[in-house]
Amino acid sequence: MKLDHSYYLGNNVVKIARNLIGKILFTHFEDVTCAGIITETEAYAGIRDKASHAYGGRRTARTSIMYHQGGVAYVYLCYGMHALFNIVTGPSEVPDAILIRAIKPFYGEDKINVRLEKSQVKHGIIEGPGRVSKALGIKVIHTGVDLTGNMIWLGNTGINIDPQDIICSTRIGIAYAEEDAQLPYRFNLSKRLAEVLKES
DNA sequence: CGTACGATCTGCT
DNA sequence: GCAGATCGTACGA
């Protein structure tokens, strides 16, 4: 059920980002477990990707966790108020990461709704990376958390997803990345399958 | 030390 | 559809 360390060590971050669609993201804070099915991801391909925080080998206090071996969390603050949750992948010293942009609530919806306050879940999916973190209780201090531990982890559903149900497109909010903004590094579940999942 | 701005979200028009 | 919120981080002086 729980994805183990080897899952995160592959050096093809785009492939992992695609594979994460349909996996379940769990959190366990304050004695409460919540979970959501991942429906949207974006890959950030280390030092060669202008959209990545590690572009050109940039390495600062904030981004140093990206150089850790895959399987830990990278959470950072965006626009001064949103904690964005990323999954670090690849071998040590390869700063690849995957941003989780949307989930479908799967477990602990009561707590999720409390955390989201006024902005409740619409059409069954929590869209927007800031809202995903808010819903699951993930904060900047969770940077570095081991994703095979008991605070944040990922699991398999056992549901098989047809490759045709994964839509690939360009990433959002990275105009500064110039030509790399055109890379097909964003993945989401097709509307059709999202509807099916909504039923379950 | 100063400053510009972001892997965004919400509420108002 | 658009502007405002809101502040840590990065980078240059």
mmCIF file of C-alpha atoms (C1' of nucleotides) in Angstrom:
data_model
loop_
_atom_site.group_PDB
_atom_site.id
_atom_site.type_symbol
_atom_site.label_atom_id
_atom_site.label_comp_id
_atom_site.label_asym_id
_atom_site.label_seq_id
_atom_site.Cartn_x
_atom_site.Cartn_y
_atom_site.Cartn_z
ATOM 1 C CA MET A 1 0.000 0.000 0.000
ATOM 2 C CA LYS A 2 2.532 2.617 1.126
ATOM 3 C CA LEU A 3 4.985 3.619 -1.599
ATOM 4 C CA ASP A 4 8.524 2.797 -0.465
ATOM 5 C CA HIS A 5 11.774 4.609 -0.974
ATOM 6 C CA SER A 6 12.632 2.981 -4.292
ATOM 7 C CA TYR A 7 9.561 4.568 -5.873
ATOM 8 C CA TYR A 8 11.063 8.043 -5.549
ATOM 9 C CA LEU A 9 14.607 7.295 -6.665
ATOM 10 C CA GLY A 10 14.069 7.112 -10.424
ATOM 11 C CA ASN A 11 15.845 9.791 -12.424
ATOM 12 C CA ASN A 12 12.959 10.525 -14.797
ATOM 13 C CA VAL A 13 10.947 13.072 -12.838
ATOM 14 C CA VAL A 14 8.424 13.585 -15.654
ATOM 15 C CA LYS A 15 7.632 9.885 -15.714
ATOM 16 C CA ILE A 16 7.131 9.841 -11.942
ATOM 17 C CA ALA A 17 4.901 12.931 -12.127
ATOM 18 C CA ARG A 18 2.700 11.097 -14.619
ATOM 19 C CA ASN A 19 2.690 7.962 -12.499
ATOM 20 C CA LEU A 20 1.635 9.895 -9.383
ATOM 21 C CA ILE A 21 -1.769 10.591 -10.920
ATOM 22 C CA GLY A 22 -4.234 8.359 -9.103
ATOM 23 C CA LYS A 23 -1.952 7.714 -6.112
ATOM 24 C CA ILE A 24 -3.200 8.653 -2.639
ATOM 25 C CA LEU A 25 -1.572 11.348 -0.535
ATOM 26 C CA PHE A 26 -1.988 10.833 3.231
ATOM 27 C CA THR A 27 -1.248 13.157 6.125
ATOM 28 C CA HIS A 28 -1.417 12.444 9.835
ATOM 29 C CA PHE A 29 -1.288 15.517 12.063
ATOM 30 C CA GLU A 30 -2.919 16.334 15.380
ATOM 31 C CA ASP A 31 -3.987 12.679 15.632
ATOM 32 C CA VAL A 32 -6.128 12.990 12.514
ATOM 33 C CA THR A 33 -5.529 11.199 9.224
ATOM 34 C CA CYS A 34 -6.604 12.794 5.942
ATOM 35 C CA ALA A 35 -6.065 11.667 2.381
ATOM 36 C CA GLY A 36 -6.729 12.631 -1.213
ATOM 37 C CA ILE A 37 -6.337 11.015 -4.616
ATOM 38 C CA ILE A 38 -3.794 12.962 -6.645
ATOM 39 C CA THR A 39 -5.434 14.360 -9.777
ATOM 40 C CA GLU A 40 -2.908 16.933 -10.957
ATOM 41 C CA THR A 41 0.905 17.216 -10.827
ATOM 42 C CA GLU A 42 3.721 19.253 -12.344
ATOM 43 C CA ALA A 43 7.313 18.074 -12.828
ATOM 44 C CA TYR A 44 10.256 20.379 -12.164
ATOM 45 C CA ALA A 45 13.329 18.919 -13.794
ATOM 46 C CA GLY A 46 16.299 19.933 -11.678
ATOM 47 C CA ILE A 47 19.119 22.088 -12.955
ATOM 48 C CA ARG A 48 18.168 22.089 -16.640
ATOM 49 C CA ASP A 49 14.640 23.432 -16.211
ATOM 50 C CA LYS A 50 14.278 27.216 -16.074
ATOM 51 C CA ALA A 51 11.051 26.880 -14.102
ATOM 52 C CA SER A 52 12.800 24.916 -11.351
ATOM 53 C CA HIS A 53 14.066 26.521 -8.173
ATOM 54 C CA ALA A 54 17.266 24.574 -8.746
ATOM 55 C CA TYR A 55 17.833 25.846 -12.294
ATOM 56 C CA GLY A 56 21.498 26.159 -13.181
ATOM 57 C CA GLY A 57 22.463 24.349 -9.997
ATOM 58 C CA ARG A 58 21.099 27.086 -7.757
ATOM 59 C CA ARG A 59 21.343 25.902 -4.179
ATOM 60 C CA THR A 60 20.211 27.985 -1.234
ATOM 61 C CA ALA A 61 18.999 27.364 2.292
ATOM 62 C CA ARG A 62 15.457 27.062 0.987
ATOM 63 C CA THR A 63 16.161 24.764 -1.953
ATOM 64 C CA SER A 64 18.889 22.569 -0.449
ATOM 65 C CA ILE A 65 16.323 19.878 0.384
ATOM 66 C CA MET A 66 15.766 19.423 -3.369
ATOM 67 C CA TYR A 67 19.292 17.960 -3.535
ATOM 68 C CA HIS A 68 18.339 15.278 -1.027
ATOM 69 C CA GLN A 69 17.693 11.771 -2.279
ATOM 70 C CA GLY A 70 14.097 11.267 -3.458
ATOM 71 C CA GLY A 71 11.320 10.553 -1.001
ATOM 72 C CA VAL A 72 11.182 13.698 1.138
ATOM 73 C CA ALA A 73 8.882 16.734 1.129
ATOM 74 C CA TYR A 74 9.818 20.174 -0.171
ATOM 75 C CA VAL A 75 7.312 22.754 1.087
ATOM 76 C CA TYR A 76 7.843 26.442 0.452
ATOM 77 C CA LEU A 77 5.916 29.648 0.785
ATOM 78 C CA CYS A 78 4.537 31.270 -2.355
ATOM 79 C CA TYR A 79 3.149 34.799 -2.644
ATOM 80 C CA GLY A 80 3.769 35.227 1.042
ATOM 81 C CA MET A 81 0.834 33.056 2.059
ATOM 82 C CA HIS A 82 0.552 29.701 0.311
ATOM 83 C CA ALA A 83 2.510 26.598 1.351
ATOM 84 C CA LEU A 84 3.143 24.575 -1.804
ATOM 85 C CA PHE A 85 3.815 20.852 -1.344
ATOM 86 C CA ASN A 86 6.377 19.159 -3.556
ATOM 87 C CA ILE A 87 7.776 15.634 -3.667
ATOM 88 C CA VAL A 88 11.555 15.406 -4.074
ATOM 89 C CA THR A 89 12.603 12.641 -6.473
ATOM 90 C CA GLY A 90 15.767 11.223 -7.982
ATOM 91 C CA PRO A 91 19.150 10.206 -6.529
ATOM 92 C CA SER A 92 21.020 12.388 -4.068
ATOM 93 C CA GLU A 93 22.361 15.602 -5.710
ATOM 94 C CA VAL A 94 19.697 15.513 -8.452
ATOM 95 C CA PRO A 95 17.272 18.316 -7.451
ATOM 96 C CA ASP A 96 14.106 17.095 -9.181
ATOM 97 C CA ALA A 97 10.711 17.778 -7.616
ATOM 98 C CA ILE A 98 7.008 17.358 -8.329
ATOM 99 C CA LEU A 99 4.347 19.876 -7.327
ATOM 100 C CA ILE A 100 0.982 18.441 -6.289
ATOM 101 C CA ARG A 101 -1.660 20.764 -7.729
ATOM 102 C CA ALA A 102 -4.974 19.022 -7.048
ATOM 103 C CA ILE A 103 -6.487 16.122 -5.104
ATOM 104 C CA LYS A 104 -9.842 14.468 -4.703
ATOM 105 C CA PRO A 105 -10.736 14.122 -1.009
ATOM 106 C CA PHE A 106 -10.564 10.447 -0.082
ATOM 107 C CA TYR A 107 -10.480 10.236 3.700
ATOM 108 C CA GLY A 108 -11.039 12.588 6.628
ATOM 109 C CA GLU A 109 -13.287 14.979 4.732
ATOM 110 C CA ASP A 110 -14.662 16.486 7.922
ATOM 111 C CA LYS A 111 -11.222 17.670 8.962
ATOM 112 C CA ILE A 112 -10.478 18.776 5.400
ATOM 113 C CA ASN A 113 -13.573 20.942 5.377
ATOM 114 C CA VAL A 114 -12.653 22.470 8.725
ATOM 115 C CA ARG A 115 -9.189 23.331 7.420
ATOM 116 C CA LEU A 116 -10.506 24.825 4.189
ATOM 117 C CA GLU A 117 -12.910 27.024 6.133
ATOM 118 C CA LYS A 118 -15.027 29.050 3.752
ATOM 119 C CA SER A 119 -13.472 27.787 0.511
ATOM 120 C CA GLN A 120 -15.151 24.396 0.466
ATOM 121 C CA VAL A 121 -14.520 21.646 -2.052
ATOM 122 C CA LYS A 122 -16.070 22.360 -5.432
ATOM 123 C CA HIS A 123 -17.018 19.723 -8.005
ATOM 124 C CA GLY A 124 -15.459 17.130 -5.721
ATOM 125 C CA ILE A 125 -11.853 18.190 -6.294
ATOM 126 C CA ILE A 126 -9.510 20.460 -4.356
ATOM 127 C CA GLU A 127 -7.819 22.485 -7.088
ATOM 128 C CA GLY A 128 -4.768 24.661 -6.546
ATOM 129 C CA PRO A 129 -1.542 23.694 -4.774
ATOM 130 C CA GLY A 130 -2.086 26.194 -1.960
ATOM 131 C CA ARG A 131 -5.492 24.746 -1.174
ATOM 132 C CA VAL A 132 -4.179 21.162 -1.280
ATOM 133 C CA SER A 133 -1.700 21.985 1.485
ATOM 134 C CA LYS A 134 -4.305 23.881 3.438
ATOM 135 C CA ALA A 135 -6.765 20.995 3.219
ATOM 136 C CA LEU A 136 -4.231 18.406 4.396
ATOM 137 C CA GLY A 137 -2.557 20.583 7.031
ATOM 138 C CA ILE A 138 0.846 20.678 5.309
ATOM 139 C CA LYS A 139 3.029 23.654 6.286
ATOM 140 C CA VAL A 140 6.449 25.011 5.397
ATOM 141 C CA ILE A 141 7.954 23.400 8.502
ATOM 142 C CA HIS A 142 7.228 20.006 6.958
ATOM 143 C CA THR A 143 10.032 20.492 4.473
ATOM 144 C CA GLY A 144 12.343 17.501 4.755
ATOM 145 C CA VAL A 145 9.713 15.127 6.144
ATOM 146 C CA ASP A 146 10.365 11.524 5.057
ATOM 147 C CA LEU A 147 7.534 10.390 2.791
ATOM 148 C CA THR A 148 7.807 6.811 4.027
ATOM 149 C CA GLY A 149 7.206 7.891 7.632
ATOM 150 C CA ASN A 150 4.012 8.434 9.614
ATOM 151 C CA MET A 151 3.303 12.153 9.010
ATOM 152 C CA ILE A 152 3.083 12.373 5.214
ATOM 153 C CA TRP A 153 3.094 9.376 2.884
ATOM 154 C CA LEU A 154 1.740 8.089 -0.416
ATOM 155 C CA GLY A 155 -0.191 4.965 -1.228
ATOM 156 C CA ASN A 156 -1.537 2.923 -4.117
ATOM 157 C CA THR A 157 -5.240 2.682 -4.834
ATOM 158 C CA GLY A 158 -5.083 -0.499 -6.821
ATOM 159 C CA ILE A 159 -7.185 1.295 -9.400
ATOM 160 C CA ASN A 160 -5.682 0.939 -12.849
ATOM 161 C CA ILE A 161 -5.650 4.159 -14.823
ATOM 162 C CA ASP A 162 -5.791 4.012 -18.590
ATOM 163 C CA PRO A 163 -2.928 6.107 -20.065
ATOM 164 C CA GLN A 164 -5.591 7.789 -22.180
ATOM 165 C CA ASP A 165 -7.116 9.221 -19.026
ATOM 166 C CA ILE A 166 -4.001 11.221 -18.191
ATOM 167 C CA ILE A 167 -3.906 14.590 -19.913
ATOM 168 C CA CYS A 168 -0.569 16.261 -20.525
ATOM 169 C CA SER A 169 -0.174 20.034 -20.907
ATOM 170 C CA THR A 170 2.082 22.969 -20.083
ATOM 171 C CA ARG A 171 2.734 24.261 -16.586
ATOM 172 C CA ILE A 172 1.080 27.234 -14.947
ATOM 173 C CA GLY A 173 2.393 30.492 -13.558
ATOM 174 C CA ILE A 174 5.943 30.167 -14.866
ATOM 175 C CA ALA A 175 6.069 32.771 -17.633
ATOM 176 C CA TYR A 176 9.575 33.694 -16.461
ATOM 177 C CA ALA A 177 10.832 30.266 -17.592
ATOM 178 C CA GLU A 178 10.792 31.380 -21.257
ATOM 179 C CA GLU A 179 10.979 28.403 -23.644
ATOM 180 C CA ASP A 180 10.825 25.919 -20.780
ATOM 181 C CA ALA A 181 7.317 27.192 -20.032
ATOM 182 C CA GLN A 182 6.282 25.192 -23.114
ATOM 183 C CA LEU A 183 7.479 21.843 -21.766
ATOM 184 C CA PRO A 184 4.698 19.233 -21.374
ATOM 185 C CA TYR A 185 5.355 18.666 -17.678
ATOM 186 C CA ARG A 186 1.834 19.010 -16.296
ATOM 187 C CA PHE A 187 -0.474 16.036 -15.853
ATOM 188 C CA ASN A 188 -4.083 15.703 -14.850
ATOM 189 C CA LEU A 189 -6.780 13.124 -14.706
ATOM 190 C CA SER A 190 -9.252 13.322 -17.571
ATOM 191 C CA LYS A 191 -12.607 14.891 -16.775
ATOM 192 C CA ARG A 192 -14.225 11.584 -17.544
ATOM 193 C CA LEU A 193 -12.258 9.617 -14.954
ATOM 194 C CA ALA A 194 -12.458 12.440 -12.419
ATOM 195 C CA GLU A 195 -16.224 12.123 -12.693
ATOM 196 C CA VAL A 196 -16.019 8.367 -12.156
ATOM 197 C CA LEU A 197 -13.802 8.842 -9.109
ATOM 198 C CA LYS A 198 -16.243 11.379 -7.784
ATOM 199 C CA GLU A 199 -18.830 8.624 -7.531
ATOM 200 C CA SER A 200 -16.670 6.262 -5.476
ATOM 201 C "C1'" DC B 1 20.906 46.159 4.203
ATOM 202 C "C1'" DG B 2 17.217 47.176 0.578
ATOM 203 C "C1'" DT B 3 14.165 45.790 -2.700
ATOM 204 C "C1'" DA B 4 11.480 43.211 -6.070
ATOM 205 C "C1'" DC B 5 8.569 39.564 -6.754
ATOM 206 C "C1'" DG B 6 6.595 34.805 -6.802
ATOM 207 C "C1'" DA B 7 5.371 26.901 -9.049
ATOM 208 C "C1'" DT B 8 -1.494 31.566 -5.769
ATOM 209 C "C1'" DC B 9 -6.279 32.372 -4.069
ATOM 210 C "C1'" DT B 10 -10.227 35.058 -3.146
ATOM 211 C "C1'" DG B 11 -13.659 38.392 -3.449
ATOM 212 C "C1'" DC B 12 -15.635 41.954 -5.812
ATOM 213 C "C1'" DT B 13 -17.266 43.909 -10.292
ATOM 214 C "C1'" DG C 1 -12.096 39.324 -15.428
ATOM 215 C "C1'" DC C 2 -9.106 41.752 -12.320
ATOM 216 C "C1'" DA C 3 -6.758 43.657 -8.426
ATOM 217 C "C1'" DG C 4 -5.272 43.047 -3.761
ATOM 218 C "C1'" DA C 5 -3.450 40.314 -0.117
ATOM 219 C "C1'" DT C 6 1.044 39.568 2.229
ATOM 220 C "C1'" DC C 7 6.002 38.082 3.388
ATOM 221 C "C1'" DG C 8 10.027 34.991 2.912
ATOM 222 C "C1'" DT C 9 13.549 34.448 -0.255
ATOM 223 C "C1'" DA C 10 17.004 35.680 -3.455
ATOM 224 C "C1'" DC C 11 20.105 38.619 -5.063
ATOM 225 C "C1'" DG C 12 22.527 42.828 -5.744
ATOM 226 C "C1'" DA C 13 24.685 46.899 -3.266
#
